[in-house]
Short mmCIF file of C-alpha atoms in Angstrom, two decimals:
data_model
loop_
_atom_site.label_atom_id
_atom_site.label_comp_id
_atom_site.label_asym_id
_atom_site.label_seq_id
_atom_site.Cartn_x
_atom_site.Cartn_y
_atom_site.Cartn_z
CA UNK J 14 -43.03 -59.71 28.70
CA UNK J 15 -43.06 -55.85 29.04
CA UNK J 16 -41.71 -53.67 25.77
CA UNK J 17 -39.58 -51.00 26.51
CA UNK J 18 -39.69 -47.43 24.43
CA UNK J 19 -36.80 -45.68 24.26
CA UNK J 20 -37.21 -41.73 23.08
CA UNK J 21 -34.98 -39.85 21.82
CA UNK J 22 -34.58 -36.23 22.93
CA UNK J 23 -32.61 -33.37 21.47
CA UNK J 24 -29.91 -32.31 23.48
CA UNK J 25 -29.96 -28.93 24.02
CA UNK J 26 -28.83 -26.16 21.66
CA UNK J 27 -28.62 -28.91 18.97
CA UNK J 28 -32.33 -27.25 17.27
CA UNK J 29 -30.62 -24.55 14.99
CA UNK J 30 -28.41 -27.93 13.71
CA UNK J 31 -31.07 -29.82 12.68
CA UNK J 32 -33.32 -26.99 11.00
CA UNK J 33 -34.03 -27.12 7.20
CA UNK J 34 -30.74 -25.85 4.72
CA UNK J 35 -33.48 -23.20 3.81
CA UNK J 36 -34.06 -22.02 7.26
CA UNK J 37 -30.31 -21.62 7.92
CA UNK J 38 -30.15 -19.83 4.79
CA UNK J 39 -32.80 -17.61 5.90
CA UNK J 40 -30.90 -16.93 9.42
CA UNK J 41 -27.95 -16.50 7.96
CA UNK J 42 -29.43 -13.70 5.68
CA UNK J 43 -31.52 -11.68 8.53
CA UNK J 44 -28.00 -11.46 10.29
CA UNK J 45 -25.91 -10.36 7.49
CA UNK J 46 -28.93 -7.94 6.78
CA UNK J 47 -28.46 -6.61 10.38
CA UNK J 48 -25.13 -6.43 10.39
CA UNK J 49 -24.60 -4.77 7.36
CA UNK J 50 -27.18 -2.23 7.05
CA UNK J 51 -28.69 -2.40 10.88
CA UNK J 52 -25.93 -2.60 13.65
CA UNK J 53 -24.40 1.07 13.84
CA UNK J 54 -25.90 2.43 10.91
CA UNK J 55 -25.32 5.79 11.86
CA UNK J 56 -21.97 5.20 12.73
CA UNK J 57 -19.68 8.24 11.96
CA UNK J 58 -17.31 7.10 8.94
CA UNK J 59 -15.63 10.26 7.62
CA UNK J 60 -15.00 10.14 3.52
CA UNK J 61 -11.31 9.92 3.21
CA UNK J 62 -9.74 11.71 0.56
CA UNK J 63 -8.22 10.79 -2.77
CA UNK J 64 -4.68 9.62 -2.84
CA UNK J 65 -2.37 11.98 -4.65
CA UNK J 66 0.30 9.26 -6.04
CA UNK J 67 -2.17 8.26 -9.11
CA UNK J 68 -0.68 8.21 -12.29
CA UNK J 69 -3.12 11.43 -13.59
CA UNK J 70 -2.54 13.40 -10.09
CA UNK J 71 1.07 13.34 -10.05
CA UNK J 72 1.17 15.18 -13.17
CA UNK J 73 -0.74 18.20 -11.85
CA UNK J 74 1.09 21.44 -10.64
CA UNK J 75 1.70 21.13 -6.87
CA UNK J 76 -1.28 23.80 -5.45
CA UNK J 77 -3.68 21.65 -7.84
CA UNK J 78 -2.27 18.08 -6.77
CA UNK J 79 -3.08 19.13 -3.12
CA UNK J 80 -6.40 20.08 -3.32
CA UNK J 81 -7.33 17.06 -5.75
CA UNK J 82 -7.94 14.44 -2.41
CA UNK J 83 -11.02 16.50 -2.08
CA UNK J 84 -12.18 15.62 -5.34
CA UNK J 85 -14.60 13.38 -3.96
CA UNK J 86 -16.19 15.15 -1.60
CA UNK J 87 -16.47 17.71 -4.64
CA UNK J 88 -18.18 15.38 -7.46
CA UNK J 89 -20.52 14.10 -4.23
CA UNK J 90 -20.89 18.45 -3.57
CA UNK J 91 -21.80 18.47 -7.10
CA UNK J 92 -24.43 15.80 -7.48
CA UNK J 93 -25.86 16.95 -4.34
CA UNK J 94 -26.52 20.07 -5.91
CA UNK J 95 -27.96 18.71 -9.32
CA UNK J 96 -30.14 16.90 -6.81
CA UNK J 97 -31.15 19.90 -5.20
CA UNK J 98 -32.37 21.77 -8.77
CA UNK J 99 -34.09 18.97 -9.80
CA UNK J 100 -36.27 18.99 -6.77
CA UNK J 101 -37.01 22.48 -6.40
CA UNK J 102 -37.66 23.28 -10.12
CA UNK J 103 -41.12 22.16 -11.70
CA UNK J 104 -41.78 19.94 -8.74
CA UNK J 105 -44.83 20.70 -8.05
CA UNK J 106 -44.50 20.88 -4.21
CA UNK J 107 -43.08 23.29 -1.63
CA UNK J 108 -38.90 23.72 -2.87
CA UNK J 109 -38.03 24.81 0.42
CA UNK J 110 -39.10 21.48 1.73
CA UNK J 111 -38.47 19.04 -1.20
CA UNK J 112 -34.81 20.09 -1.21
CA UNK J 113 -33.76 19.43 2.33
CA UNK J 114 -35.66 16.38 1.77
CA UNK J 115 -33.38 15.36 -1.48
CA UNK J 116 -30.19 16.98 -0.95
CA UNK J 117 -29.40 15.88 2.86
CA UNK J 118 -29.26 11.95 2.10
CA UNK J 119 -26.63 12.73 -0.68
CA UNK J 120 -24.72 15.18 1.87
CA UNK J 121 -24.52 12.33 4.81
CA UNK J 122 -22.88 9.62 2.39
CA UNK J 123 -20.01 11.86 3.27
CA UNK J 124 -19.77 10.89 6.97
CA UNK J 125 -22.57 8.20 8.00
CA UNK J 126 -22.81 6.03 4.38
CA UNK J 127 -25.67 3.67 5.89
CA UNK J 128 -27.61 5.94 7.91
CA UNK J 129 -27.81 8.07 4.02
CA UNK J 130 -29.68 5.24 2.94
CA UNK J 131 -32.07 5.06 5.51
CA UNK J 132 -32.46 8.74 4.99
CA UNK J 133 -33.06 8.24 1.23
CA UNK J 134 -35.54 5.60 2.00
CA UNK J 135 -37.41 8.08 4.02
CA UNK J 136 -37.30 11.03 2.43
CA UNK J 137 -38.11 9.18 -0.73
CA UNK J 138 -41.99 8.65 0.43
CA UNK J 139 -42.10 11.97 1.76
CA UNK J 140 -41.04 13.91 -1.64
CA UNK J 141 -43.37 11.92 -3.17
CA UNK J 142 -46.59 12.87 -1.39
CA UNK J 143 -45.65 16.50 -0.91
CA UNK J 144 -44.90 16.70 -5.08
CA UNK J 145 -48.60 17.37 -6.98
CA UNK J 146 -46.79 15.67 -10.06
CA UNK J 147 -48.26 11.70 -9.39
CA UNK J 148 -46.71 10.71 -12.68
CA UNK J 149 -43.48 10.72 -10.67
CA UNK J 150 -44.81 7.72 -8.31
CA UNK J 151 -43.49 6.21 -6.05
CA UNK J 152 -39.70 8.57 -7.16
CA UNK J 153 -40.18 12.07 -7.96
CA UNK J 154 -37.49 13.54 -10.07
CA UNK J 155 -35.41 14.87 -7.33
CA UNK J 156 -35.93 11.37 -5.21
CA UNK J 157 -34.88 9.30 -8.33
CA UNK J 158 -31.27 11.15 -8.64
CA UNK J 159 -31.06 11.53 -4.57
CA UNK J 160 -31.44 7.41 -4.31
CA UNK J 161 -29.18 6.29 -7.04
CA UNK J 162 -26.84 8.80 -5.95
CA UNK J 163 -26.48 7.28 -2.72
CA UNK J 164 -27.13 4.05 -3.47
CA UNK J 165 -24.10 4.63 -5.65
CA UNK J 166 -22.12 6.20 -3.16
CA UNK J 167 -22.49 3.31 -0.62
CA UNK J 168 -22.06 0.73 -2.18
CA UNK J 169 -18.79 2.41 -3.44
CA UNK J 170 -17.91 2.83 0.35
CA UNK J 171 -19.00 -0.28 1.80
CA UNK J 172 -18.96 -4.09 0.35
CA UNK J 173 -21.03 -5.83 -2.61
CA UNK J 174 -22.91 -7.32 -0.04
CA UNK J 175 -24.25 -4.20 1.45
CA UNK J 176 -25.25 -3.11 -1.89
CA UNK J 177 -27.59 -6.08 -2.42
CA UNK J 178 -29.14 -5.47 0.74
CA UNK J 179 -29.44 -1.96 -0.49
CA UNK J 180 -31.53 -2.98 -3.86
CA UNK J 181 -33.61 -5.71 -2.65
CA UNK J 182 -34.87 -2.94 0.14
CA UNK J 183 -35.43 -0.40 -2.73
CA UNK J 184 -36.83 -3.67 -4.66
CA UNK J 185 -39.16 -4.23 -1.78
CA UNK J 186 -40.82 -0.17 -1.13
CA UNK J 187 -41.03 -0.46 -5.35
CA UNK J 188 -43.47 -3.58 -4.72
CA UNK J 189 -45.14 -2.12 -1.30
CA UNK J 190 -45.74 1.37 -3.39
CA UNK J 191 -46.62 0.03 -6.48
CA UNK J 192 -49.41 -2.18 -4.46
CA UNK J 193 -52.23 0.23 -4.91
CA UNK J 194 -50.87 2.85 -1.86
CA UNK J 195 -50.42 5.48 -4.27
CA UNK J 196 -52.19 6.41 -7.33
CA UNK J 197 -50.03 4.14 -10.08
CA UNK J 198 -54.11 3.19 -11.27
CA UNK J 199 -54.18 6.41 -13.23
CA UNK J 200 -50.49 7.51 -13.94
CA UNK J 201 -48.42 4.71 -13.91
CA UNK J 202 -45.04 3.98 -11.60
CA UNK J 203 -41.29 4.44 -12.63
CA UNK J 204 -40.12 1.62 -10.42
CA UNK J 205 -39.18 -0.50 -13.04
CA UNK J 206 -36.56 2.31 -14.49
CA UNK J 207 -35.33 3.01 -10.75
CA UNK J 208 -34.49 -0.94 -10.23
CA UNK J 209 -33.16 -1.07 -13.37
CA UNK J 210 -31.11 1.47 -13.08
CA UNK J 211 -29.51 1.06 -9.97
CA UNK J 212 -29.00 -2.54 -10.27
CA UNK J 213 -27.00 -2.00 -13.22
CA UNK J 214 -25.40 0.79 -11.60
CA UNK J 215 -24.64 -1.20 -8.53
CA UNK J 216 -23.28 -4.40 -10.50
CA UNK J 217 -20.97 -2.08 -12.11
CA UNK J 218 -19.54 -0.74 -8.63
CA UNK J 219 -19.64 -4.37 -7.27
CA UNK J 220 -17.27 -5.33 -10.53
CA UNK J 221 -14.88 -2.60 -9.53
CA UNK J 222 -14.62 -4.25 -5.72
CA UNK J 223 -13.76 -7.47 -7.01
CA UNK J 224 -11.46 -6.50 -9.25
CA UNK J 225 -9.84 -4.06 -6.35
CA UNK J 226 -10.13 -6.99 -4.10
CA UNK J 227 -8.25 -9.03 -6.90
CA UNK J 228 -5.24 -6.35 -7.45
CA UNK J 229 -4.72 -6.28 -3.28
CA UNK J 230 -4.83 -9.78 -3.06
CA UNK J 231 -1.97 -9.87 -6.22
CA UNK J 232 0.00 -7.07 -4.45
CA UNK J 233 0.02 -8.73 -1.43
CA UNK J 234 1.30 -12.17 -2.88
CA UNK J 235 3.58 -10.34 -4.80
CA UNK J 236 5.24 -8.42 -2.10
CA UNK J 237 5.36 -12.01 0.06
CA UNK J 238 6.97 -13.56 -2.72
CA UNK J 239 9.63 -10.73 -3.19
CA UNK J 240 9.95 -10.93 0.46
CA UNK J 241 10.89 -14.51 0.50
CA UNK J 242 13.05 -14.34 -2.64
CA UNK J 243 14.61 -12.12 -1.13
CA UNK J 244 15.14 -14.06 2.25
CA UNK J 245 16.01 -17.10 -0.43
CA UNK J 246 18.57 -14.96 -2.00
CA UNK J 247 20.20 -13.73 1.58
CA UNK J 248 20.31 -17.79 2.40
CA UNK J 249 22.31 -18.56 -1.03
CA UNK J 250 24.51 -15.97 -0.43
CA UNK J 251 25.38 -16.71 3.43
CA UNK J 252 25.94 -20.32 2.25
CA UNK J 253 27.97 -19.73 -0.86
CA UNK J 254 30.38 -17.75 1.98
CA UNK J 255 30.36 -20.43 4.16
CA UNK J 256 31.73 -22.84 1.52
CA UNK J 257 34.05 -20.65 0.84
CA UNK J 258 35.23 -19.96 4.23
CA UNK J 259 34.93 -23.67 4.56
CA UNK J 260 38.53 -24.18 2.78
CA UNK J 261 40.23 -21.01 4.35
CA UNK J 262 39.18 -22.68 7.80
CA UNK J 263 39.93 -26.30 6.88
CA UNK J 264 43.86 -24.99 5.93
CA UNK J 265 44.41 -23.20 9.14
CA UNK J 266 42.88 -26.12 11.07
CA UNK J 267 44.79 -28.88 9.02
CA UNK J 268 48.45 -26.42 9.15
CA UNK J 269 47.57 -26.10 13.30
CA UNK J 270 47.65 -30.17 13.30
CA UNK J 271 50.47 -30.57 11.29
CA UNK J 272 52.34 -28.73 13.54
CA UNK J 273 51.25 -30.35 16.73
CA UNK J 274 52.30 -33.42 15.30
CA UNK J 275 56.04 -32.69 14.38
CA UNK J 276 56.32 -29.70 17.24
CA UNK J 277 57.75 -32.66 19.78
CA UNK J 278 60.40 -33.90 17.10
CA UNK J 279 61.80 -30.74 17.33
CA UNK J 280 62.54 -30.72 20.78
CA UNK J 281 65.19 -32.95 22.19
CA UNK J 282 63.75 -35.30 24.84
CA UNK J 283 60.77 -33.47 25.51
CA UNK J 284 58.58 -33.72 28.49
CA UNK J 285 55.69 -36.27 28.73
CA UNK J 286 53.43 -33.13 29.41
CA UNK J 287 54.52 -31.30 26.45
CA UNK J 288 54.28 -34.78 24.14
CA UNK J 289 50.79 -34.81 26.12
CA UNK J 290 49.86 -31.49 25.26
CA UNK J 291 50.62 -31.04 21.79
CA UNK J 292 48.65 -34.48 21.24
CA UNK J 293 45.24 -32.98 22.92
CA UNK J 294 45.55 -30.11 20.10
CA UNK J 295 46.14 -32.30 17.23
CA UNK J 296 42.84 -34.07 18.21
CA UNK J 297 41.12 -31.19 18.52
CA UNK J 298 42.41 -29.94 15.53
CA UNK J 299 41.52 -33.16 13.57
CA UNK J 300 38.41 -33.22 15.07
CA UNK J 301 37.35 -29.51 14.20
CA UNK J 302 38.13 -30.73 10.30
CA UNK J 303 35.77 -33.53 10.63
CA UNK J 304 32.91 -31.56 12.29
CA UNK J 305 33.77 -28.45 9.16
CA UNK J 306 33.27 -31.13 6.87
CA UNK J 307 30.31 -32.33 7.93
CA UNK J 308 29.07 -28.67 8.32
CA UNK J 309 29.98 -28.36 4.67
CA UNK J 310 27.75 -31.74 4.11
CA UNK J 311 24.69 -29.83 5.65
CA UNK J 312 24.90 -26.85 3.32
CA UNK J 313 26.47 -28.19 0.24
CA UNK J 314 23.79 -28.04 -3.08
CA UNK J 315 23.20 -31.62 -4.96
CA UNK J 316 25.60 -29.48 -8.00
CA UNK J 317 28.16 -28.53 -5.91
CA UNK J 318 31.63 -29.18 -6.76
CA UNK J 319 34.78 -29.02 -4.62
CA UNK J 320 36.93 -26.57 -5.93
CA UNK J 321 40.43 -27.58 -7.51
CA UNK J 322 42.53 -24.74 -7.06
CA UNK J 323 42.77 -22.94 -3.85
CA UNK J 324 40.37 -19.90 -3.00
CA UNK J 325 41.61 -17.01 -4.90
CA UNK J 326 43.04 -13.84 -3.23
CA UNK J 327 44.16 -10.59 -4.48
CA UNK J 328 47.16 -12.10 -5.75
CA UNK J 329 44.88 -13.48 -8.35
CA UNK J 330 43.06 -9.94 -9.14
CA UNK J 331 45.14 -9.65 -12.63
CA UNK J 332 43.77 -12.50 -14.14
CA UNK J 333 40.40 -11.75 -12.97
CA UNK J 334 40.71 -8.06 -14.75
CA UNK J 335 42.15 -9.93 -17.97
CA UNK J 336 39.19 -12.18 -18.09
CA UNK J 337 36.82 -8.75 -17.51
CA UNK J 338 38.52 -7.12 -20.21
CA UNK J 339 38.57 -10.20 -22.55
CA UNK J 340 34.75 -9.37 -22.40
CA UNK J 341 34.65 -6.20 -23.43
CA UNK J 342 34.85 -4.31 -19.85
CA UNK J 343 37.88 -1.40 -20.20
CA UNK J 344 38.87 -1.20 -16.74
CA UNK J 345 42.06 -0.30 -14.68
CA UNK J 346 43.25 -1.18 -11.46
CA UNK J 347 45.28 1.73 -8.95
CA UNK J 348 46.98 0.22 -5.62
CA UNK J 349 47.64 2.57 -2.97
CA UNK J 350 49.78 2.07 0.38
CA UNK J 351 51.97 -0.73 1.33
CA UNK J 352 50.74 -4.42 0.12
CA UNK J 353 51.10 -6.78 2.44
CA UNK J 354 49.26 -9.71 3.05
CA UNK J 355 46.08 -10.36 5.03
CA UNK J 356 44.16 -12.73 6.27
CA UNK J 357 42.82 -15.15 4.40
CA UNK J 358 38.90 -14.68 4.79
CA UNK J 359 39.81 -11.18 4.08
CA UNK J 360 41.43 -11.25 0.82
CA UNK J 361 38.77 -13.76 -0.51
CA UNK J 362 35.90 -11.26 0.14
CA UNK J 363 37.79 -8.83 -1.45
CA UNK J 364 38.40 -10.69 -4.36
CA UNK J 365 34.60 -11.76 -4.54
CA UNK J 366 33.30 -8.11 -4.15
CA UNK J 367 35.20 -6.94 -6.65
CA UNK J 368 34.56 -10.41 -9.16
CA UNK J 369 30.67 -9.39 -8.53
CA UNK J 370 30.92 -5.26 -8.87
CA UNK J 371 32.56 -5.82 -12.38
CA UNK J 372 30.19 -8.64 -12.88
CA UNK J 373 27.39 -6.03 -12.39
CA UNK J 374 29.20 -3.41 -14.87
CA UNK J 375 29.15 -5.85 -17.87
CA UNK J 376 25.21 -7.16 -16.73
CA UNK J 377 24.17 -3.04 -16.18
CA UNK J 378 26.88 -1.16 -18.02
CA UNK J 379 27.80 -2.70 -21.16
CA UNK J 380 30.56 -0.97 -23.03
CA UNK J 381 30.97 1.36 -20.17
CA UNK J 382 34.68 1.65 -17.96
CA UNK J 383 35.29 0.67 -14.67
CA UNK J 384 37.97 1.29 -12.05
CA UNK J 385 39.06 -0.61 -9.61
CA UNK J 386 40.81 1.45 -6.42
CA UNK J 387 42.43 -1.04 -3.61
CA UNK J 388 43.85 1.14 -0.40
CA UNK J 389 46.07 -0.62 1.95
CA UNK J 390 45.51 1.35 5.17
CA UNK J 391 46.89 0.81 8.48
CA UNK J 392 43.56 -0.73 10.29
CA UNK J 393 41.96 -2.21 7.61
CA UNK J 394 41.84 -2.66 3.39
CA UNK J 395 39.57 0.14 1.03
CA UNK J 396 37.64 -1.18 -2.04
CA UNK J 397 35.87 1.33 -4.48
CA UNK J 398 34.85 0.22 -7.66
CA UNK J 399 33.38 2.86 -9.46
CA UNK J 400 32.27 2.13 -13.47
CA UNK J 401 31.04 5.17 -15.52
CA UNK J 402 27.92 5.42 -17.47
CA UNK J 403 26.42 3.38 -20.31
CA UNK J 404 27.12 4.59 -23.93
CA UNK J 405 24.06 3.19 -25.14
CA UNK J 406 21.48 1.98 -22.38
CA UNK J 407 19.27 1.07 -25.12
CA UNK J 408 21.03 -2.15 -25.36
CA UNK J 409 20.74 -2.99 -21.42
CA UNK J 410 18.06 -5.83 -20.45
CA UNK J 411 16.79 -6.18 -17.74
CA UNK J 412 18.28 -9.01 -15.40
CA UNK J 413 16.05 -11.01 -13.16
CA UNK J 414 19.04 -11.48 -10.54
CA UNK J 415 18.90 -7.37 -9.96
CA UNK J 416 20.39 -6.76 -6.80
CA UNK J 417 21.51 -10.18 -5.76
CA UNK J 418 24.75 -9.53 -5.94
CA UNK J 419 24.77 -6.36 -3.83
CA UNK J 420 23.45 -8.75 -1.35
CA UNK J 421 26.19 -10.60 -1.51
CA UNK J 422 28.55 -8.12 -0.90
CA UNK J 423 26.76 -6.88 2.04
CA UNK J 424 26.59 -10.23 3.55
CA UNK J 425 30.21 -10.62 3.24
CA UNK J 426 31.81 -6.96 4.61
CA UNK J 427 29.06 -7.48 7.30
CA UNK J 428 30.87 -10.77 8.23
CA UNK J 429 34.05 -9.28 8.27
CA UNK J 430 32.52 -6.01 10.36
CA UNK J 431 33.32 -4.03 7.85
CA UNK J 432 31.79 -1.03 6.06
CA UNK J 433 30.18 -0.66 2.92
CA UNK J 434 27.92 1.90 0.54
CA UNK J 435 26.56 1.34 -3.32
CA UNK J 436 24.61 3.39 -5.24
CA UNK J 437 24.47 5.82 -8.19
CA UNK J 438 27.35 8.65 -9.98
CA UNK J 439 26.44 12.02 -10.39
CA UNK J 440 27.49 10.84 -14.09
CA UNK J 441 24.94 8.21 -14.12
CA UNK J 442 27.63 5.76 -13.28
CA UNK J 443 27.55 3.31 -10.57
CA UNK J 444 30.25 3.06 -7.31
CA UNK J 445 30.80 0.44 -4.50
CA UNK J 446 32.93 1.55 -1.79
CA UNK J 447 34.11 -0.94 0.78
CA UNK J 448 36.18 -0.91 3.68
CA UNK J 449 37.26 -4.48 5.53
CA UNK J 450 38.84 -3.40 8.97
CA UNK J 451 42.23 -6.35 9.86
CA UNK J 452 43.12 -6.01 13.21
CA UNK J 453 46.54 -4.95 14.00
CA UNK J 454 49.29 -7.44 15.33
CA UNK J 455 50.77 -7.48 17.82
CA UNK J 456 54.24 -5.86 18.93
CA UNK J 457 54.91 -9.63 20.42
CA UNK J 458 54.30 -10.91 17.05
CA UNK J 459 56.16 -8.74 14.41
#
């Protein structure tokens, strides 16, 4: 009887899986620590400059609101220079070499953020054994506004991340300096002031990038919402037409089988092709209404209701007007050319664009007049409603349908290949000007 012992090996590249949470952790911070402050740190990143469409900017005189995007590079100009006295006055060292030292980090926030802070670390050391005043330890005066000025600078520039990499490395030269290599026995250290300092300085700049974060992210939701309202509102519209259009269709189609039925009762003995002939259009025909009204199936809404009353044409434009008026709307109507009639999906449109322009006047122009111009030209039908402005736009609220209905009427002159422009009076009125093109018939069929 022999006993068998089976071992279990680790497959390769399975080891960094089964490591300790902590270890991960641990990994996982040495690489964000490398790529954040490490990889490229001396990468050239230019300061951009301020935008000029802020609230406070657009109010300044035009020579004034151009030069503010360098504001800044001027505040950074500034603080390099308060730097600069406060290392070279009372330092107790060589000025000419404690201000390079002090000034420079500040200066490269402007075009290589990280490397500054490697330069600040540096530098910091170096002002501090060059300065005679040991009270200052391990941060003379002009090291302790150079750091926190570009500590503050990039962590402004770069992410909240960044910035705690930034203060536990200033955290960690506090502890190394304050470990007995320099004098801190006999004068004391001002570490505790410089972490304090900066960490509140740096939670207040990591606040303001979550909060910007938060106002992009709201932007950006809100313009993809507006953007599919707005793709909502085009779909209503295209299928309110095609109901519409639905019944204007369905008459032609139901008058072109009527008439294939009782064409061959007008004839006396007509052939069998002829009999055979106008029978293969009244199929078609009856089978054009079925597949409409299933068409109408797919894009009818659960509250829709079949209309009693025919689609209304511009036959019907006088009651609409004494229904506008009834509400308070004083408007006129002015026909020019000769009326005739037009087709059917024609007149409809034009009696829905101008049903929704005088809808608009009473929703955006309360108590204002309107006009309503209809042109009967030789290729085509003119629309221009045109409504002056407001007597008291104190009174208008503001709608949350707001340009729905000019979407409308774009959908439906675009349907019809037509031509059409809306937008404000010199008055401070409002006009819609329209023009629905009808093809001419022909001389066969006058």
């Amino acid at each position: 009887m022999t006993e068998t012992t089976h071992m279990q090996t680790t497959p390769p590249g399975d080891g960094a899986a089964s490591r300790s949470p902590e270890y991960r952790l641990a990994v996982d911070a040495l690489r964000g620590l490398r790529q954040d402050l490490i990889h490229d740190a001396f990468a050239y990143r230019p300061l951009p400059g301020r935008h000029t469409d802020g609230r406070l900017v657009r109010r300044l005189p035009g020579r004034l609101r151009e030069s503010a995007q360098w504001l800044p590079h001027a505040v950074i100009t500034a603080a390099a220079l308060i730097t600069l006295a406060l290392a070279s006055v009372d330092s107790g060292g060589p000025a000419l070499l404690l201000g390079p030292l002090c000034v420079i980090p500040v200066l490269l926030t402007m075009v290589r953020p990280v490397g500054a802070f490697w330069a600040s670390m540096v530098s910091t050391p170096l002002a501090a054994v060059l300065g005679s005043r040991w009270g200052e330890w391990p941060w003379a005066a002009g090291s302790f506004a150079c750091h926190l000025t570009v500590l503050t600078v990039v962590a402004i520039r770069t992410r909240p991340r960044t910035a705690a990499w930034m203060w536990a490395l200033t955290a960690l030269y506090a502890v190394l300096a304050d470990s007995g290599v320099g004098p801190t026995y006999v004068y004391g250290t001002n570490s505790g002031p410089m972490l304090v300092i900066s960490a509140l300085v740096l939670l207040c700049v990591t606040v303001w990038h979550v909060r910007r974060h938060a106002e992009q992210e709201v932007t950006a939701q809100q313009t993809v919402t507006a953007h599919e309202r707005s793709r909502r509102t085009l779909l209503e519209e295209r299928t309110t037409i095609a109901r519409e259009l639905h019944d204007v269709v369905a008459h032609h189609m139901s008058v072109v089988a009527i008439q294939a039925e009782a064409a061959p009762y007008r004839v006396e003995n007509p052939p069998p092709e002829l009999e055979k002939a106008f029978a293969t259009i009244r199929e078609n025909a009856v089978a054009a209404l079925t597949e409409l009204r299933r068409v109408l199936g797919v894009v009818r809404a659960e509250d829709y209701q079949v209309p009693d009353a025919p689609q209304p044409t511009l036959a019907d434009l006088e009651g609409l007007l004494s229904n506008v008026r009834e509400a308070g709307l004083t408007v006129e109507k002015a026909v020019t050319g000769a009326v005739r009639e037009l087709p059917q999906g024609v007149e409809l449109s034009a009696y829905r664009i101008v049903q929704e322009a005088l809808s608009n006047t009473l929703r955006h122009a309360p108590g204002a007049t309107a006009r309503v111009e209809i042109g009967y030209v030789l290729g085509g039908l003119g629309l221009r409603i045109v409504n002056g402005p407001p007597p008291n736009p104190g009174l208008i609220k503001p709608s949350p349908g707001a340009g729905h209905g000019i979407t409308g009427m774009r959908e439906r002159v675009s349907m019809l290949n037509g031509e059409m422009t809306a937008g404000g009076t010199d008055d401070g009125g409002y006009e819609v000007a329209v023009f629905l093109p009808v093809a001419l018939p022909d001389e066969g069929d006058v």
